[in-house]
PDB file of C-alpha atoms in Angstrom:
ATOM      1  CA  MET A 130       0.000   0.000   0.000  1.00 45.00           C
ATOM      2  CA  THR A 131       1.248   3.483  -0.885  1.00 53.00           C
ATOM      3  CA  LYS A 132       1.838   5.911   1.981  1.00 57.00           C
ATOM      4  CA  LEU A 133       0.073   9.163   1.171  1.00 54.00           C
ATOM      5  CA  PRO A 134       1.842  12.496   1.830  1.00 56.00           C
ATOM      6  CA  PHE A 135      -1.355  13.726   3.529  1.00 56.00           C
ATOM      7  CA  PRO A 136      -4.086  12.435   5.875  1.00 61.00           C
ATOM      8  CA  ALA A 137      -6.500  10.063   4.126  1.00 65.00           C
ATOM      9  CA  ASN A 138      -9.498  12.192   5.143  1.00 68.00           C
ATOM     10  CA  ALA A 139      -8.085  15.531   3.913  1.00 73.00           C
ATOM     11  CA  THR A 140     -10.515  17.524   1.763  1.00 90.00           C
ATOM     12  CA  TYR A 141      -7.956  20.119   0.679  1.00 93.00           C
ATOM     13  CA  LEU A 142      -4.270  19.501   0.030  1.00 94.00           C
ATOM     14  CA  SER A 143      -1.360  21.916   0.241  1.00 96.00           C
ATOM     15  CA  VAL A 144       0.879  22.751  -2.695  1.00 97.00           C
ATOM     16  CA  ALA A 145       3.683  20.718  -1.089  1.00 96.00           C
ATOM     17  CA  GLN A 146       1.422  17.683  -0.613  1.00 93.00           C
ATOM     18  CA  VAL A 147       0.240  17.817  -4.225  1.00 94.00           C
ATOM     19  CA  GLY A 148       3.824  18.173  -5.417  1.00 95.00           C
ATOM     20  CA  ALA A 149       4.876  15.123  -3.393  1.00 91.00           C
ATOM     21  CA  LEU A 150       2.026  13.069  -4.819  1.00 88.00           C
ATOM     22  CA  MET A 151       2.732  14.162  -8.398  1.00 89.00           C
ATOM     23  CA  GLY A 152       6.508  13.877  -8.058  1.00 89.00           C
ATOM     24  CA  VAL A 153       7.147  17.539  -8.891  1.00 93.00           C
ATOM     25  CA  CYS A 154       8.355  20.513  -6.866  1.00 96.00           C
ATOM     26  CA  ALA A 155       6.015  23.035  -5.253  1.00 97.00           C
ATOM     27  CA  LYS A 156       7.022  25.681  -7.828  1.00 98.00           C
ATOM     28  CA  THR A 157       5.709  23.458 -10.619  1.00 97.00           C
ATOM     29  CA  VAL A 158       2.385  23.080  -8.811  1.00 97.00           C
ATOM     30  CA  LEU A 159       2.200  26.868  -8.322  1.00 98.00           C
ATOM     31  CA  ARG A 160       2.911  27.441 -12.035  1.00 98.00           C
ATOM     32  CA  ARG A 161       0.073  25.073 -12.956  1.00 97.00           C
ATOM     33  CA  ILE A 162      -2.243  26.930 -10.580  1.00 98.00           C
ATOM     34  CA  ALA A 163      -1.188  30.327 -12.011  1.00 98.00           C
ATOM     35  CA  SER A 164      -1.791  29.144 -15.571  1.00 98.00           C
ATOM     36  CA  GLY A 165      -5.270  27.890 -14.651  1.00 97.00           C
ATOM     37  CA  GLU A 166      -4.307  24.324 -15.507  1.00 95.00           C
ATOM     38  CA  LEU A 167      -4.831  23.117 -11.920  1.00 97.00           C
ATOM     39  CA  PRO A 168      -7.849  24.478 -10.007  1.00 97.00           C
ATOM     40  CA  ALA A 169      -7.036  25.786  -6.529  1.00 97.00           C
ATOM     41  CA  THR A 170      -8.449  27.998  -3.797  1.00 95.00           C
ATOM     42  CA  LYS A 171      -6.557  30.622  -1.849  1.00 96.00           C
ATOM     43  CA  PHE A 172      -6.828  30.274   1.947  1.00 91.00           C
ATOM     44  CA  GLY A 173      -5.158  33.362   3.391  1.00 94.00           C
ATOM     45  CA  ARG A 174      -1.662  33.383   1.892  1.00 95.00           C
ATOM     46  CA  ASP A 175      -1.675  29.716   0.938  1.00 96.00           C
ATOM     47  CA  TRP A 176      -3.119  27.828  -2.003  1.00 97.00           C
ATOM     48  CA  ARG A 177      -5.101  24.643  -1.396  1.00 97.00           C
ATOM     49  CA  ILE A 178      -6.194  22.102  -3.986  1.00 97.00           C
ATOM     50  CA  ALA A 179      -9.460  20.256  -3.470  1.00 96.00           C
ATOM     51  CA  ARG A 180      -8.955  16.512  -3.470  1.00 93.00           C
ATOM     52  CA  SER A 181     -11.751  16.102  -6.050  1.00 93.00           C
ATOM     53  CA  ASP A 182     -10.144  18.699  -8.362  1.00 95.00           C
ATOM     54  CA  LEU A 183      -6.778  16.960  -8.119  1.00 94.00           C
ATOM     55  CA  ARG A 184      -8.390  13.576  -8.844  1.00 90.00           C
ATOM     56  CA  ALA A 185     -10.054  15.014 -11.973  1.00 92.00           C
ATOM     57  CA  TYR A 186      -6.837  16.771 -13.048  1.00 93.00           C
ATOM     58  CA  LEU A 187      -4.806  13.562 -12.776  1.00 90.00           C
ATOM     59  CA  ALA A 188      -7.447  11.414 -14.474  1.00 87.00           C
ATOM     60  CA  ALA A 189      -7.678  13.873 -17.392  1.00 88.00           C
ATOM     61  CA  ARG A 190      -3.931  13.511 -17.891  1.00 85.00           C
ATOM     62  CA  GLY A 191      -4.030   9.732 -17.863  1.00 82.00           C
ATOM     63  CA  ASN A 192      -2.540   9.304 -14.393  1.00 74.00           C
ATOM     64  CA  GLN A 193      -5.105   6.745 -13.261  1.00 63.00           C
ATOM     65  CA  VAL A 194      -2.831   5.267 -10.587  1.00 59.00           C
ATOM     66  CA  ALA A 195      -2.454   8.528  -8.655  1.00 65.00           C
ATOM     67  CA  ALA A 196      -6.106   9.452  -9.245  1.00 62.00           C
ATOM     68  CA  HIS A 197      -7.152   6.081  -7.810  1.00 62.00           C
ATOM     69  CA  VAL A 198      -5.035   6.608  -4.671  1.00 63.00           C
ATOM     70  CA  LEU A 199      -6.944   9.810  -3.939  1.00 64.00           C
TER      71      LEU A 199
END
């Protein structure tokens, strides 16, 4: 079983958590948010990605394994 970089019941994930799951750095995640490619919500100074949005984003890009883990 894969160890998730976030609690299994998390509704929103941080940029760092999404980066760890996708295997990219936080800057890459922020660039995808800025370009509108990855939906995210700003909570104060931080960006958060809804688990459902990340699942859809990964599935649309053919990453079924990571989408299934979510």
